[in-house]
XYZ file of C-alpha atoms in Angstrom:
699
model
C 104.788 55.463 81.321
C 105.707 54.458 84.911
C 109.131 52.988 85.480
C 109.552 49.648 87.222
C 110.956 51.455 90.257
C 107.864 53.719 90.531
C 105.560 50.690 90.223
C 107.443 48.992 93.065
C 107.071 52.092 95.264
C 103.327 52.200 94.491
C 102.950 48.545 95.442
C 105.000 49.121 98.585
C 102.643 51.901 99.696
C 99.560 49.829 98.879
C 100.768 46.762 100.767
C 102.406 48.366 103.819
C 99.798 49.599 106.320
C 102.467 51.282 108.469
C 103.592 53.435 105.526
C 99.960 54.243 104.732
C 99.487 55.453 108.290
C 102.585 57.661 108.154
C 101.486 59.401 104.925
C 97.779 59.514 105.854
C 96.097 62.868 106.458
C 94.754 61.459 109.730
C 97.222 62.442 112.450
C 97.154 61.440 116.109
C 96.226 65.022 116.979
C 93.246 64.876 114.605
C 91.995 61.625 116.106
C 92.351 62.960 119.648
C 90.513 66.177 118.792
C 87.613 64.383 117.126
C 87.187 62.112 120.149
C 87.509 64.875 122.749
C 84.271 65.759 124.584
C 84.137 69.375 125.773
C 82.932 70.061 129.309
C 79.298 71.087 129.758
C 78.043 74.082 131.695
C 76.161 72.992 134.802
C 72.764 73.813 133.320
C 73.309 71.383 130.418
C 73.931 68.426 132.729
C 70.150 68.310 133.106
C 67.714 66.547 130.802
C 65.888 69.767 129.845
C 66.401 73.499 130.017
C 64.000 76.376 130.262
C 64.575 80.089 129.810
C 63.414 82.747 132.234
C 63.135 86.394 131.231
C 64.771 88.726 133.705
C 64.472 92.457 134.385
C 67.873 92.546 136.091
C 69.552 93.999 132.991
C 68.519 97.227 131.261
C 69.734 98.760 127.991
C 69.795 102.282 126.567
C 67.604 101.721 123.510
C 68.224 103.819 120.401
C 65.109 105.453 118.969
C 65.932 104.135 115.478
C 66.159 100.556 116.791
C 62.744 100.953 118.441
C 61.333 102.247 115.166
C 62.784 99.615 112.827
C 62.693 96.539 115.085
C 59.351 96.898 116.895
C 58.633 93.186 117.422
C 61.978 92.258 118.972
C 62.976 95.506 120.696
C 60.942 94.442 123.731
C 63.029 91.275 124.199
C 64.689 90.806 127.564
C 67.719 88.850 128.691
C 66.842 85.171 129.048
C 68.567 83.107 131.727
C 68.809 79.348 131.168
C 67.787 76.990 133.941
C 68.228 73.212 134.033
C 65.405 70.765 134.712
C 65.914 67.118 135.598
C 62.273 66.449 134.710
C 59.440 68.336 133.069
C 55.671 68.251 132.637
C 54.057 66.952 129.455
C 53.495 70.390 127.922
C 57.144 71.393 128.270
C 58.364 68.017 126.997
C 56.059 68.313 123.993
C 57.378 71.788 123.182
C 61.016 70.993 123.936
C 61.172 67.667 122.105
C 59.080 68.387 119.041
C 60.566 67.608 115.606
C 62.313 70.696 114.270
C 64.079 71.841 111.112
C 66.945 74.153 112.050
C 69.326 75.995 109.705
C 72.767 77.292 110.608
C 75.102 79.530 108.620
C 78.601 80.959 109.091
C 79.040 84.588 108.075
C 82.334 86.469 107.753
C 85.849 85.228 108.414
C 86.568 81.899 110.129
C 87.130 81.721 113.879
C 88.336 78.710 115.893
C 85.432 77.025 117.686
C 82.808 77.416 114.964
C 82.536 73.709 114.270
C 81.813 73.114 117.943
C 78.898 75.550 117.759
C 77.431 73.299 115.069
C 78.286 70.171 117.076
C 76.608 71.554 120.207
C 73.496 72.554 118.271
C 73.366 69.214 116.420
C 73.821 67.119 119.572
C 71.159 69.056 121.476
C 68.660 68.921 118.594
C 69.136 65.182 118.035
C 68.990 64.448 121.765
C 65.666 66.290 122.069
C 64.257 64.559 118.970
C 66.296 62.241 116.732
C 63.960 63.067 113.840
C 64.916 66.752 113.895
C 67.015 67.996 110.983
C 69.892 70.476 111.039
C 70.771 72.100 107.710
C 74.092 73.800 107.105
C 73.884 76.602 104.542
C 76.869 76.544 102.211
C 79.263 79.440 101.565
C 77.634 81.810 104.027
C 74.446 83.857 103.549
C 74.566 83.154 99.798
C 73.527 79.636 100.779
C 70.353 81.011 102.359
C 69.579 83.291 99.417
C 70.169 80.536 96.842
C 68.905 77.618 98.987
C 72.252 75.804 98.860
C 72.548 73.621 101.929
C 73.400 70.173 103.238
C 71.546 68.194 105.875
C 74.078 67.465 108.581
C 74.671 63.882 109.702
C 76.687 62.152 112.418
C 79.490 61.436 109.951
C 79.712 65.048 108.782
C 79.613 66.580 112.271
C 81.941 64.024 113.867
C 84.601 64.696 111.212
C 84.927 68.323 112.373
C 84.562 68.218 116.160
C 87.107 70.421 117.956
C 88.710 71.397 114.645
C 89.421 74.885 113.351
C 88.143 76.665 110.278
C 84.649 76.620 108.821
C 85.354 73.782 106.398
C 82.196 71.827 107.228
C 79.883 74.278 105.436
C 82.320 77.072 104.434
C 81.550 80.771 104.899
C 80.927 83.989 102.962
C 80.500 87.741 103.446
C 77.234 88.475 101.639
C 74.699 90.541 103.587
C 70.968 89.969 103.328
C 70.425 93.713 102.985
C 67.883 94.200 100.203
C 64.209 93.384 99.660
C 65.128 90.888 96.954
C 67.648 89.034 99.150
C 65.222 89.070 102.071
C 62.430 87.672 99.889
C 64.665 84.874 98.576
C 65.787 84.059 102.132
C 62.197 83.818 103.346
C 61.392 81.558 100.391
C 64.294 79.260 101.350
C 62.982 79.034 104.911
C 59.519 78.169 103.597
C 60.795 75.461 101.245
C 62.855 73.815 103.977
C 60.053 74.370 106.502
C 62.597 75.866 108.888
C 61.543 76.470 112.454
C 64.718 78.395 113.221
C 67.866 79.843 111.666
C 71.118 80.400 113.538
C 73.550 83.016 112.235
C 77.132 82.679 113.460
C 79.046 85.872 112.808
C 80.436 89.217 113.885
C 78.805 92.596 114.469
C 77.482 92.934 110.910
C 76.184 89.356 110.900
C 74.374 89.774 114.210
C 72.962 93.030 112.864
C 71.687 90.948 109.965
C 70.228 88.482 112.466
C 68.219 91.253 114.125
C 66.680 92.423 110.842
C 65.948 88.839 109.791
C 64.272 88.212 113.147
C 62.051 91.244 112.585
C 61.230 90.299 108.979
C 60.453 86.664 109.818
C 58.696 87.340 113.104
C 55.223 86.882 111.670
C 56.360 83.853 109.661
C 57.228 82.104 112.896
C 60.881 81.496 111.946
C 63.108 81.999 114.976
C 66.433 83.777 114.416
C 69.308 83.339 116.866
C 72.714 85.029 116.589
C 76.006 83.625 117.858
C 78.944 86.040 118.494
C 82.002 85.171 116.402
C 85.121 87.205 115.685
C 88.790 86.801 116.541
C 89.056 90.598 116.890
C 87.240 90.408 120.236
C 85.140 93.499 119.454
C 81.804 91.862 120.312
C 81.448 92.399 124.037
C 78.085 93.097 125.632
C 77.363 95.153 128.732
C 74.072 96.473 130.033
C 73.421 100.133 130.850
C 75.074 99.721 134.266
C 78.206 98.166 132.776
C 77.447 94.588 133.833
C 79.319 92.221 131.506
C 76.929 89.826 129.749
C 79.295 88.607 127.019
C 82.982 89.184 127.728
C 84.360 88.064 124.360
C 83.400 86.258 121.158
C 84.606 82.736 120.436
C 87.832 82.441 118.443
C 89.599 85.321 120.179
C 91.458 83.182 122.722
C 92.814 80.768 120.118
C 93.902 83.481 117.691
C 95.647 85.432 120.453
C 97.483 82.305 121.644
C 98.443 81.384 118.085
C 99.850 84.847 117.396
C 101.540 84.940 120.798
C 103.319 81.632 120.234
C 104.726 82.817 116.888
C 105.702 86.224 118.267
C 107.334 84.564 121.278
C 109.466 82.573 118.843
C 110.513 85.852 117.224
C 111.484 87.194 120.644
C 113.732 84.147 121.019
C 115.183 84.588 117.539
C 115.671 88.318 117.974
C 117.628 87.939 121.197
C 119.720 85.165 119.632
C 120.648 86.745 116.320
C 120.725 90.274 117.834
C 120.414 92.141 114.548
C 116.708 92.418 113.650
C 113.714 94.366 114.831
C 110.658 92.181 114.180
C 107.567 94.266 113.361
C 104.472 92.174 114.078
C 101.127 93.398 112.762
C 98.207 91.502 114.273
C 94.567 91.462 113.200
C 92.217 93.945 114.819
C 90.577 96.350 112.390
C 88.882 98.776 114.761
C 89.940 97.469 118.165
C 93.269 96.469 119.696
C 92.085 93.582 121.913
C 94.350 91.053 120.183
C 97.410 93.294 120.462
C 96.717 93.794 124.169
C 96.319 90.056 124.835
C 99.439 89.244 122.790
C 101.378 91.814 124.812
C 100.369 90.092 128.045
C 101.220 86.694 126.592
C 104.694 87.593 125.245
C 105.956 90.915 126.721
C 107.240 92.413 123.431
C 109.502 95.442 123.707
C 106.979 97.859 122.219
C 103.214 97.381 121.845
C 100.955 99.982 120.285
C 97.339 100.092 121.484
C 95.227 102.201 119.151
C 92.709 103.275 121.794
C 95.565 104.578 123.945
C 96.925 106.630 121.043
C 93.504 108.188 120.471
C 93.543 109.480 124.062
C 97.005 111.022 123.736
C 97.321 114.700 124.639
C 100.494 116.646 123.839
C 100.816 118.673 127.054
C 103.820 120.665 125.786
C 101.911 121.931 122.757
C 98.906 122.834 124.901
C 101.084 124.807 127.324
C 102.839 126.566 124.462
C 99.508 127.551 122.926
C 98.236 128.723 126.315
C 101.246 131.026 126.683
C 100.420 132.441 123.251
C 96.788 132.941 124.239
C 95.422 130.332 121.823
C 94.250 126.717 121.856
C 96.037 124.101 119.777
C 93.337 121.530 118.980
C 95.847 119.409 117.069
C 97.465 118.644 120.445
C 94.621 116.213 121.117
C 95.252 112.787 119.621
C 98.359 111.137 118.254
C 99.798 112.111 114.886
C 101.573 109.675 112.601
C 104.801 111.653 112.883
C 104.728 111.744 116.687
C 103.981 108.015 116.839
C 107.078 107.302 114.770
C 109.075 109.416 117.246
C 107.751 107.331 120.168
C 108.934 104.149 118.452
C 112.299 105.722 117.651
C 112.783 106.680 121.291
C 112.428 103.042 122.341
C 114.796 101.836 119.616
C 117.429 104.431 120.539
C 117.201 103.645 124.244
C 117.634 99.904 123.637
C 120.513 100.629 121.321
C 122.207 102.585 124.085
C 122.478 99.402 126.187
C 123.764 97.353 123.269
C 120.399 95.933 122.153
C 120.132 96.659 118.457
C 117.155 94.310 118.139
C 113.645 93.850 119.478
C 109.994 93.060 118.821
C 107.178 95.519 118.134
C 103.477 94.564 118.095
C 101.096 96.730 116.070
C 97.315 96.223 115.660
C 96.342 96.297 111.978
C 93.827 99.087 112.620
C 96.225 101.386 114.461
C 95.943 103.979 111.683
C 92.243 104.384 112.459
C 93.301 106.046 115.713
C 95.675 108.525 114.020
C 94.075 111.927 113.425
C 95.082 112.779 109.887
C 94.633 109.222 108.629
C 91.140 108.964 110.111
C 90.167 112.188 108.341
C 91.411 110.797 105.022
C 89.524 107.531 105.547
C 86.235 109.251 106.412
C 86.475 111.627 103.459
C 87.498 108.960 100.957
C 84.784 106.579 102.213
C 82.209 109.306 101.609
C 83.580 110.222 98.161
C 83.617 106.589 97.008
C 80.136 105.875 98.432
C 78.675 109.007 96.816
C 80.248 108.157 93.457
C 78.861 104.608 93.577
C 75.378 105.806 94.477
C 75.211 108.326 91.597
C 76.745 106.261 88.776
C 75.794 103.048 87.006
C 79.312 101.706 87.533
C 81.511 101.843 90.627
C 84.484 104.016 91.567
C 87.127 101.296 91.379
C 85.984 100.072 87.953
C 85.984 103.572 86.481
C 89.359 104.448 88.044
C 91.293 101.152 88.022
C 94.799 102.534 88.588
C 96.143 104.886 91.241
C 96.842 107.780 88.881
C 93.223 107.726 87.683
C 91.979 107.918 91.261
C 94.376 110.761 92.097
C 93.276 112.680 89.006
C 89.648 112.404 90.101
C 90.572 113.799 93.538
C 92.498 116.647 91.880
C 89.386 117.553 89.904
C 87.343 117.683 93.098
C 89.938 119.951 94.714
C 90.061 122.162 91.614
C 86.279 122.516 91.633
C 86.357 123.569 95.280
C 89.099 126.109 94.584
C 87.579 127.653 91.446
C 83.962 127.745 92.558
C 84.683 128.676 96.157
C 82.067 126.216 97.389
C 82.319 123.713 100.186
C 83.347 120.248 99.017
C 84.420 117.228 100.989
C 87.820 117.209 99.225
C 89.643 120.538 99.037
C 93.033 121.795 97.933
C 94.550 121.337 101.391
C 93.416 117.695 101.444
C 94.919 117.177 98.018
C 98.241 118.732 99.005
C 98.494 116.642 102.183
C 97.516 113.488 100.306
C 100.226 114.095 97.709
C 102.810 114.003 100.522
C 101.763 110.443 101.381
C 103.913 107.666 99.807
C 102.354 106.145 96.661
C 101.930 102.687 98.188
C 100.041 104.254 101.114
C 97.862 106.319 98.779
C 97.041 103.041 97.038
C 96.124 101.516 100.379
C 93.881 104.398 101.428
C 92.090 104.204 98.081
C 91.760 100.423 98.093
C 88.343 98.901 97.465
C 86.148 98.773 100.576
C 84.814 95.423 101.792
C 81.244 94.236 101.264
C 80.123 96.123 104.384
C 81.713 99.382 103.227
C 84.538 99.086 105.754
C 88.070 100.258 105.072
C 90.253 97.148 104.700
C 93.151 97.797 107.050
C 94.598 94.349 106.401
C 95.237 95.465 102.808
C 97.276 98.477 103.935
C 100.929 98.031 104.828
C 100.543 99.773 108.185
C 103.875 98.446 109.377
C 105.607 99.681 106.226
C 104.105 103.153 106.644
C 105.277 103.459 110.240
C 108.683 101.915 109.672
C 109.308 104.228 106.739
C 108.894 107.219 109.057
C 110.912 105.509 111.789
C 113.830 104.797 109.458
C 113.829 108.385 108.207
C 113.955 109.800 111.719
C 116.563 107.292 112.922
C 118.731 108.428 110.021
C 118.447 112.012 111.274
C 119.258 110.956 114.844
C 122.223 108.953 113.576
C 123.575 111.963 111.672
C 123.210 114.060 114.823
C 125.079 111.438 116.831
C 122.087 110.670 119.076
C 121.504 107.114 117.870
C 124.412 104.907 118.896
C 124.907 101.315 119.978
C 126.194 101.100 123.526
C 129.515 99.281 124.054
C 129.894 97.167 127.179
C 132.699 98.423 129.397
C 134.262 94.955 129.598
C 134.288 94.635 125.808
C 135.882 98.064 125.472
C 138.568 97.295 128.051
C 139.466 93.933 126.526
C 139.614 95.312 122.981
C 141.946 98.156 123.943
C 144.128 96.095 126.239
C 144.554 93.527 123.497
C 145.973 96.323 121.327
C 148.223 97.553 124.149
C 146.157 100.714 124.607
C 145.084 102.286 127.888
C 141.265 102.242 128.298
C 141.445 104.869 131.042
C 143.258 107.254 128.698
C 141.083 106.780 125.611
C 137.701 106.133 127.287
C 136.949 109.768 128.274
C 137.845 110.884 124.732
C 135.371 108.491 123.071
C 132.467 108.338 125.501
C 130.244 110.841 127.261
C 129.411 108.377 130.059
C 132.724 106.660 130.648
C 132.586 104.565 133.799
C 129.069 103.195 133.292
C 128.246 99.629 132.255
C 127.391 100.560 128.665
C 129.405 103.293 127.029
C 127.904 105.735 124.496
C 130.164 107.347 121.913
C 129.956 111.150 122.109
C 127.338 112.887 119.940
C 130.063 114.894 118.243
C 131.761 111.725 116.914
C 129.641 110.770 113.906
C 132.270 109.646 111.385
C 135.839 108.447 111.022
C 136.780 112.036 110.297
C 135.262 113.405 113.516
C 136.753 110.483 115.449
C 140.170 111.376 114.068
C 139.698 115.009 115.049
C 138.693 114.058 118.610
C 141.769 111.864 119.042
C 144.062 114.624 117.728
C 142.381 117.273 119.896
C 142.964 115.201 123.038
C 146.516 114.363 121.922
C 145.917 110.627 121.627
C 147.365 110.723 118.115
C 149.152 113.381 116.060
C 148.114 114.990 112.812
C 148.644 112.493 109.973
C 148.674 109.422 112.257
C 146.279 106.558 111.614
C 143.501 105.852 114.074
C 144.562 102.883 116.232
C 142.864 99.702 115.020
C 141.181 98.803 118.348
C 139.735 102.331 118.638
C 138.359 102.231 115.089
C 136.900 98.786 115.813
C 135.073 100.091 118.893
C 133.735 103.076 116.928
C 132.374 100.866 114.129
C 130.632 98.663 116.698
C 128.800 101.751 117.931
C 127.359 102.526 114.488
C 123.745 101.259 114.390
C 122.316 99.336 111.468
C 118.528 99.284 111.732
C 117.214 96.126 110.065
C 113.583 95.026 110.157
C 111.573 91.916 109.407
C 107.857 92.499 108.807
C 105.256 89.911 109.824
C 101.460 89.794 109.600
C 99.433 87.590 111.933
C 95.846 87.036 110.896
C 94.768 84.200 108.661
C 97.061 81.698 110.351
C 95.549 82.392 113.774
C 91.941 82.403 112.688
C 92.516 79.050 110.934
C 94.104 77.459 114.004
C 92.472 74.501 115.733
C 90.642 75.872 118.788
C 92.129 76.086 122.264
C 90.501 74.241 125.140
C 88.703 77.475 126.040
C 87.207 77.894 122.557
C 86.348 74.174 122.230
C 84.260 74.390 125.388
C 82.939 77.888 124.632
C 81.826 77.027 121.086
C 80.149 73.760 122.100
C 78.196 75.387 124.933
C 77.144 78.227 122.636
C 75.634 75.606 120.315
C 73.755 74.072 123.249
C 72.599 77.550 124.295
C 71.342 78.329 120.792
C 69.204 75.178 120.781
C 67.841 75.908 124.253
C 66.747 79.386 123.112
C 65.032 77.835 120.086
C 63.344 75.129 122.147
C 62.004 77.795 124.477
C 60.562 79.965 121.708
C 63.125 82.798 121.584
C 63.915 84.913 118.524
C 66.070 87.998 117.971
C 68.403 86.780 120.741
C 72.161 86.285 120.819
C 73.362 83.049 122.397
C 75.982 83.951 124.990
C 77.781 82.754 128.104
C 77.898 85.092 131.099
C 80.909 84.975 133.476
C 83.364 83.819 130.782
C 85.988 85.834 132.610
C 85.565 83.594 135.666
C 86.269 79.930 136.356
C 84.327 77.463 134.189
C 82.017 76.319 136.982
C 80.637 79.875 137.140
C 79.721 80.109 133.438
C 76.039 80.951 132.867
C 74.423 80.410 129.426
C 72.010 83.239 128.550
C 70.189 84.822 125.644
C 70.856 88.522 125.009
C 68.357 90.629 123.011
C 70.157 91.961 119.924
C 67.914 94.921 119.037
C 68.677 96.983 122.198
C 72.415 96.708 121.446
C 72.181 98.492 118.093
C 73.380 102.015 117.370
C 73.729 104.375 114.415
C 77.142 104.299 112.710
C 78.591 105.450 109.378
C 78.714 102.649 106.788
C 79.359 103.124 103.057
C 79.057 106.884 103.514
C 75.615 106.575 105.129
C 74.370 106.308 108.694
C 73.203 102.757 109.401
C 71.691 100.920 112.359
C 74.269 98.302 113.393
C 75.490 96.322 116.377
C 77.974 98.477 118.259
C 81.600 97.339 118.373
C 83.565 97.311 121.616
C 87.050 98.810 121.725
C 89.744 98.427 124.375
C 88.813 100.079 127.656
C 91.878 102.119 128.586
C 90.569 102.387 132.149
C 90.441 98.603 132.619
C 92.978 97.036 135.015
C 94.454 94.787 132.305
C 95.375 97.782 130.130
C 96.736 99.846 133.009
C 98.898 96.913 134.120
C 100.346 96.687 130.592
C 100.887 100.445 130.646
C 102.688 100.189 133.991
C 104.973 97.419 132.683
C 105.874 99.097 129.367
C 109.172 100.382 130.678
C 110.174 96.978 132.022
C 109.183 95.211 128.788
C 111.041 97.783 126.665
C 114.206 96.349 128.166
C 116.267 99.526 127.894
C 118.635 98.183 130.531
C 121.611 95.791 130.542
C 120.788 92.124 130.798
C 118.120 89.778 129.508
C 114.739 90.993 128.325
C 111.504 90.076 130.110
C 110.105 87.978 127.242
C 107.403 85.450 128.168
C 106.808 82.027 126.560
C 103.066 81.243 126.270
C 103.523 77.916 124.462
C 101.485 76.501 121.569
C 97.709 76.192 121.344
C 96.427 73.038 123.015
C 92.933 71.760 123.683
C 93.206 69.566 126.778
C 96.650 70.193 128.277
C 96.558 71.732 131.746
C 99.487 74.054 131.096
C 97.614 76.041 128.438
C 96.188 79.365 129.549
C 92.553 78.409 130.233
C 91.203 81.881 129.467
C 92.504 85.206 128.127
C 94.968 86.957 130.433
C 92.976 90.180 130.076
C 90.168 88.319 131.898
C 92.502 87.030 134.597
C 93.940 90.469 135.387
C 90.564 92.205 135.460
C 89.203 89.574 137.861
C 92.260 89.710 140.116
C 91.959 93.495 140.286
C 88.330 93.145 141.477
C 89.481 90.995 144.375
C 91.787 93.712 145.710
């Protein structure tokens, strides 16, 4: 039963419109976003558009793509052109009543709602009687014919907003005859003229196969590139960039960068934590690279750079011995931990026992021994699933069960002397891996058969090795916190001690700005011995208080805070760049449909340049496909794009690593990117990787 006081509060809320506004879920930001109208590419300022096939761009076509996608493999790049007027035949084709479906596939990415808004606006402008259907919960909506006809009210509620809340999303693949048949039936029942699939590499792969299957049915299939990882980038055979990045990348990078910048501020204020920031990027480090440019963290790992690492010293040693050490090619997990330790020790030497490290979630994919484990375990799990009525993870629900199964495989290989994918050496090496990491490597694969790096505590794995090695360096006296000379002088003078007398006894670099306690002084006992040896004190005397205080300040305490940046960034409201990008992609998708295209990816050429140079195009999907390993089998899929370590943007980051490490006295070079905005002029209007690559071309 409500009390009188509660009833009064209820009445107060009901009667007071100002209070209602304060507690409403409609904020000023929300209102402004919904009312904001993204800029249009020049071509869309015209009443109509047409598409023109061009032979300017060629692709290296895989024989398997030619075999399996015969009707769409001949597609060419289509360039959009604007028309202020048109003849009757074009108007009739362009403005006919259409039924168009659209579906989100895979994880959310900022800008997706604007793709729908652009499509919806263009379709309704061409013919108000056209219908746009949003399939609910991803491809399952197509298979099960679960959809909603979009209206002004529905679309207007989500303009310029993040997430995929309008129609939700899912990860199902239409990858079987049954699913394909049900999808075709849905298209027939709704009398769809076209279906737009908004998704990543797997989803656009799906779009290509759907386009082939529905080619004779007359249902047009258009893909739209979506992923915050930034691994959908399209170039022709000559390297000409046709699609520089997928929508959502810019917003996610800015969102992560703003949070990581705040950690840089906190770290340099509290001066006691190393913040370890893992950012999304399963097989490519584009986000980590962009975040590095946005924030200047002290250490940034780029997986593609690690894969190219060559240990020159080991190669030279092997050469002297008349052999070749193939393990010298590529970074090992142990060596990577040493690289991180080196940076931590060097910062410590100038009194900076804090910092920020950025790690891409998929960094382990670029580490030799881990990649071998992943490939072998993927194959073992896929083979088990294909030869049993149940699946691997159901039959072996706990870690010990999984390990026992691997032991049996190794035992079989040892006793029978036959080749098996998992041998005794693999088993021995795997047993040396921490249990939580074993669990991660054996975790259930995603619906596409991919290893789920986000489920593995990459940062914990690396930091475990780092802490172990720092402990060794500390015991050897090689990991110390530098003491400022002024602090040392003041502390000793306050205790009536002579800094010039005691300094050379304590430090191996006395006279420099930051003083490092000698390697040989690793404890109170060794400190006492050093003072006695240099006749500062006598046997049995106590260590002077100021001297002991200085020594204790030099003892490092390595403390970490682990952070993961993924879901927060992909759920962010889109930046101005992604608002405009997404909306124009929706307009492009409709233009391709209106001009009879299928098996094409809606894209914007020249994204890396100023907005007035953007060129909407359609890219044929089939020629982009390659054979890759999925679920233990070789599959025809859209090829992912990893970081180009020869690109100017990467080499600039590489050149500035030493500066950003901050292993020098004084303030660090941290950069403040600011929060994600959608119309403010001070927001970065495109990724900094784009800016640097373009500036380098001008030189």
